[in-house]
XYZ file of C-alpha atoms in Angstrom:
331
model
C -38.215 -29.248 -3.144
C -41.525 -27.681 -2.210
C -44.544 -29.548 -3.590
C -42.302 -31.823 -5.608
C -42.144 -35.428 -4.447
C -39.363 -37.527 -5.906
C -39.204 -41.262 -5.281
C -35.750 -42.647 -5.917
C -35.044 -46.240 -6.873
C -33.254 -47.425 -3.768
C -30.348 -49.772 -3.148
C -30.325 -50.999 0.423
C -27.751 -49.530 2.738
C -26.131 -52.948 3.185
C -25.882 -53.525 -0.567
C -24.439 -50.058 -1.116
C -21.768 -50.586 1.533
C -20.925 -53.969 0.002
C -20.638 -52.582 -3.525
C -18.410 -49.745 -2.345
C -16.179 -51.959 -0.187
C -13.448 -52.437 -2.854
C -13.228 -48.651 -3.240
C -12.980 -48.184 0.516
C -10.238 -50.821 0.706
C -8.217 -48.981 -1.943
C -8.800 -45.634 -0.248
C -7.705 -47.006 3.128
C -4.511 -48.352 1.556
C -3.863 -45.014 -0.156
C -4.485 -43.107 3.057
C -2.208 -45.299 5.157
C 0.557 -44.956 2.560
C 0.363 -41.146 2.540
C -0.652 -40.225 6.108
C 2.138 -38.809 8.268
C 2.464 -39.873 11.891
C 2.816 -36.881 14.178
C 2.619 -36.209 17.895
C 0.661 -33.389 19.532
C 3.327 -32.722 22.167
C 5.774 -31.670 19.440
C 3.636 -28.633 18.566
C 3.178 -27.132 22.046
C 5.629 -24.574 23.565
C 5.775 -26.215 26.975
C 8.393 -23.747 28.272
C 5.693 -21.058 28.145
C 3.518 -22.927 30.649
C 3.063 -22.249 34.351
C 0.725 -23.329 37.129
C -2.730 -21.931 37.668
C -4.004 -20.835 41.093
C -5.115 -24.329 42.153
C -1.438 -25.344 42.211
C -0.103 -22.115 43.655
C 0.188 -20.153 40.431
C -1.883 -17.415 38.817
C -5.223 -17.888 37.072
C -5.952 -16.686 33.567
C -6.323 -12.988 32.828
C -7.181 -11.432 29.439
C -3.908 -9.508 29.463
C -1.999 -12.802 29.234
C -3.282 -13.597 25.739
C -1.355 -12.478 22.681
C -4.166 -13.463 20.300
C -6.393 -10.955 18.534
C -10.155 -11.138 19.035
C -10.466 -12.731 15.604
C -7.813 -15.346 16.344
C -9.439 -16.130 19.703
C -12.851 -16.584 18.076
C -11.400 -18.852 15.409
C -9.328 -20.944 17.815
C -12.257 -21.429 20.192
C -14.649 -22.309 17.369
C -12.215 -24.722 15.738
C -11.276 -26.400 19.014
C -14.858 -26.866 20.183
C -15.690 -28.225 16.734
C -12.945 -30.818 17.136
C -14.096 -31.545 20.700
C -17.453 -32.783 19.439
C -15.808 -35.804 17.805
C -18.043 -38.324 19.653
C -21.053 -36.949 17.761
C -19.292 -37.227 14.417
C -18.085 -40.739 15.216
C -21.637 -41.764 16.068
C -23.023 -40.422 12.788
C -20.293 -42.071 10.721
C -20.513 -45.396 12.565
C -24.301 -45.523 12.265
C -24.288 -44.816 8.527
C -21.186 -46.751 7.487
C -20.214 -50.095 8.995
C -17.930 -51.322 11.742
C -16.902 -54.342 9.669
C -14.109 -54.827 7.137
C -12.342 -51.773 5.700
C -15.328 -49.596 6.591
C -14.844 -50.367 10.275
C -11.096 -49.843 10.099
C -11.631 -46.434 8.528
C -14.194 -45.357 11.124
C -11.730 -46.176 13.892
C -8.651 -44.761 12.184
C -10.383 -41.533 11.167
C -11.647 -41.058 14.723
C -8.188 -41.668 16.189
C -6.553 -39.175 13.835
C -9.221 -36.550 14.447
C -8.799 -36.900 18.223
C -5.259 -35.510 17.967
C -6.622 -32.178 16.789
C -8.439 -31.218 19.974
C -5.536 -32.535 22.070
C -2.919 -30.325 20.435
C -5.124 -27.241 20.155
C -6.217 -27.331 23.794
C -2.681 -27.944 25.030
C -1.466 -24.972 22.992
C -4.194 -22.630 24.233
C -3.794 -23.625 27.887
C 0.002 -23.457 27.880
C 0.119 -20.099 26.077
C -2.942 -18.780 27.967
C -4.475 -17.759 24.673
C -8.077 -17.977 25.925
C -9.901 -18.364 29.244
C -9.553 -22.094 30.074
C -12.477 -22.071 32.517
C -14.897 -20.576 30.007
C -13.513 -22.905 27.356
C -14.301 -25.930 29.525
C -17.792 -24.686 30.369
C -18.561 -24.174 26.698
C -17.142 -27.586 25.807
C -19.500 -29.283 28.249
C -22.520 -27.491 26.799
C -21.484 -28.133 23.207
C -20.720 -31.830 23.641
C -23.847 -32.428 25.697
C -25.982 -31.034 22.884
C -24.133 -32.998 20.207
C -24.400 -32.390 16.484
C -26.198 -34.091 13.606
C -25.571 -32.568 10.163
C -28.459 -34.346 8.475
C -31.548 -34.959 10.600
C -33.888 -37.740 9.488
C -36.337 -35.268 7.980
C -33.749 -34.325 5.348
C -33.694 -37.876 4.033
C -37.476 -38.000 4.130
C -37.697 -34.800 2.093
C -35.605 -36.427 -0.628
C -37.250 -39.807 -1.155
C -40.286 -39.769 1.084
C -39.132 -42.725 3.158
C -35.778 -41.987 4.749
C -34.829 -45.566 3.904
C -32.381 -47.273 1.587
C -28.758 -46.243 1.403
C -29.465 -42.532 1.476
C -28.203 -42.113 5.050
C -24.784 -43.369 4.012
C -24.789 -41.083 0.965
C -25.754 -38.067 3.054
C -22.985 -38.884 5.519
C -20.206 -39.281 2.971
C -21.321 -36.227 0.991
C -21.402 -34.069 4.121
C -17.903 -34.967 5.283
C -16.532 -34.472 1.753
C -17.419 -30.794 2.055
C -16.956 -30.422 5.804
C -13.410 -31.781 5.919
C -12.356 -29.319 3.227
C -14.123 -26.457 5.000
C -12.331 -27.345 8.221
C -8.998 -27.481 6.400
C -9.536 -23.951 5.079
C -10.553 -22.666 8.503
C -7.616 -24.259 10.342
C -5.074 -23.038 7.806
C -6.312 -19.451 7.926
C -6.612 -19.515 11.715
C -2.961 -20.476 11.996
C -1.983 -17.462 9.930
C -4.240 -15.170 11.976
C -2.602 -16.167 15.269
C 0.606 -14.316 14.455
C 2.649 -17.112 16.030
C 4.806 -19.465 13.931
C 4.180 -22.288 16.413
C 0.402 -21.962 16.071
C 0.766 -21.664 12.310
C 2.802 -24.882 12.105
C 0.409 -26.683 14.450
C -2.694 -25.788 12.464
C -0.965 -26.471 9.150
C -0.374 -29.998 10.458
C -4.022 -30.323 11.491
C -5.159 -28.956 8.124
C -3.030 -31.557 6.333
C -4.918 -34.298 8.197
C -8.235 -32.763 7.186
C -7.161 -32.693 3.556
C -6.338 -36.404 3.549
C -9.675 -37.169 5.184
C -11.446 -35.067 2.566
C -9.754 -37.035 -0.216
C -11.013 -40.318 1.247
C -14.610 -39.156 1.494
C -14.565 -37.320 -1.827
C -13.298 -40.406 -3.645
C -15.873 -42.676 -2.006
C -18.620 -40.239 -2.982
C -17.290 -40.224 -6.539
C -17.613 -44.007 -6.639
C -21.134 -43.754 -5.224
C -22.039 -41.345 -8.023
C -20.955 -43.972 -10.540
C -22.892 -46.690 -8.729
C -26.159 -44.915 -7.856
C -25.985 -41.547 -9.624
C -29.535 -40.384 -8.922
C -29.456 -41.167 -5.210
C -25.974 -39.696 -4.842
C -27.032 -36.522 -6.650
C -30.028 -36.196 -4.329
C -27.756 -36.553 -1.293
C -25.241 -34.024 -2.631
C -27.913 -31.414 -3.301
C -29.510 -32.002 0.096
C -26.212 -31.510 1.910
C -25.138 -28.451 -0.094
C -28.499 -26.720 0.274
C -28.736 -27.441 4.005
C -25.052 -27.270 4.922
C -24.167 -26.186 8.433
C -20.710 -26.112 9.958
C -20.302 -28.631 12.798
C -19.666 -25.821 15.272
C -22.966 -24.086 14.541
C -24.655 -25.447 17.673
C -22.031 -24.192 20.136
C -22.686 -21.231 22.457
C -21.538 -17.941 20.949
C -21.191 -19.364 17.449
C -22.982 -16.505 15.690
C -20.734 -13.828 17.206
C -17.612 -15.858 16.525
C -18.722 -16.635 12.975
C -19.053 -12.908 12.252
C -15.513 -12.256 13.501
C -14.229 -15.244 11.536
C -15.906 -14.024 8.346
C -14.709 -10.443 8.798
C -11.198 -11.756 9.340
C -11.358 -13.792 6.096
C -10.738 -16.995 8.022
C -13.902 -18.629 6.714
C -16.538 -16.663 4.865
C -19.218 -17.106 2.232
C -16.920 -16.562 -0.788
C -14.513 -19.174 0.564
C -17.371 -21.585 1.210
C -18.519 -21.297 -2.394
C -15.222 -20.962 -4.253
C -12.793 -22.933 -2.078
C -15.093 -25.692 -0.827
C -18.293 -26.282 -2.793
C -17.157 -25.616 -6.352
C -13.850 -27.570 -6.241
C -15.526 -30.690 -4.852
C -18.457 -30.509 -7.259
C -16.025 -29.979 -10.124
C -14.038 -33.045 -9.080
C -17.241 -35.095 -9.183
C -18.084 -33.663 -12.650
C -21.594 -33.014 -11.374
C -22.517 -30.647 -14.197
C -21.002 -32.657 -17.046
C -22.211 -36.159 -16.178
C -24.560 -37.921 -18.588
C -25.688 -40.820 -16.381
C -28.480 -39.151 -14.406
C -32.074 -40.262 -14.734
C -35.024 -37.875 -14.311
C -34.633 -37.607 -10.538
C -30.893 -37.016 -10.763
C -31.463 -34.309 -13.369
C -34.052 -32.739 -11.099
C -31.655 -32.477 -8.171
C -28.847 -31.262 -10.413
C -31.095 -28.441 -11.615
C -31.932 -27.578 -8.018
C -28.227 -27.538 -7.201
C -27.446 -25.240 -10.131
C -30.138 -22.805 -9.000
C -28.891 -22.929 -5.418
C -25.336 -22.138 -6.528
C -26.570 -19.240 -8.658
C -28.416 -17.830 -5.653
C -25.349 -18.347 -3.473
C -23.185 -16.549 -6.043
C -25.497 -13.544 -5.778
C -25.154 -13.605 -1.984
C -21.374 -13.777 -2.338
C -21.418 -10.695 -4.559
C -23.471 -8.768 -2.000
C -21.184 -9.956 0.808
C -18.051 -8.809 -1.013
C -19.593 -5.444 -1.875
C -20.611 -4.935 1.751
C -17.148 -5.878 2.990
C -15.528 -3.488 0.504
C -17.748 -0.633 1.719
C -16.901 -1.415 5.341
C -13.182 -1.427 4.543
C -13.502 1.877 2.724
C -15.246 3.443 5.730
C -12.547 2.105 8.027
C -9.806 3.564 5.840
C -11.522 6.958 5.790
C -11.796 6.986 9.582
C -8.134 6.103 10.005
C -6.933 8.659 7.431
């Protein structure tokens, strides 16, 4: 968006929330009819647990873990991501509403998400999969720093004011992609753990994330019908500046490399399993209701995806060469 100032016709945030309320009410009803109640304690092998030194047992040692380095990196990253729920709740609450169906959803979504960190931490501590002391230290740092996926300057770069309903649109667009990305990561992490209990646990967590994604994706779809230009601006802004919610945690870069190498979450998956399916569902590239500003941001999005496709090609070629070298060394 360099040197290109676009001023969008703005609906106030309050008016946008009011207009979308019937959609949110329907989505809440759909979610409550399809969501499955489950209990974290049912997914933890409690018989594997024993006391640590403070209660007369033995403290953690690396030899106690049965997880690979890749599985450890993914479990730590996913758990600490879930731990930062207070930051996500704050962003959602500030940009949605705490009234009516909006408020119910904010509370219900937060309550469902809270189960994820509960069950994952219980599993890791009971099975001694990772160092619990280091895990707690990192949690404190990560939660203290918080996370905001769309700083104010992003909104200002889009319409020059940061006002109107754009904050809500940025929020709902971000979680539409992020919930799906988290689902992919959890599902693949479960498989990487090599433990059917962990696999079942993370499949359950991933199912929650999928239902949450459907809620946000459908609300964003309705917003596209209501304010197509503003929604398109928000979608482009989020896609072009997307960061995973764990990106601010200590050690994220190292863990992200292991996660990508292990095909748990990598650039091809981000493009082909997250971005493209959601954009296709919204019919972003076949809509005919955009004005000049919406067309502008759609063109920017198309160019960004083309550039990302080129990066994916280079990533896959590099990974293939690395695999070939590894096979030659092991031959």
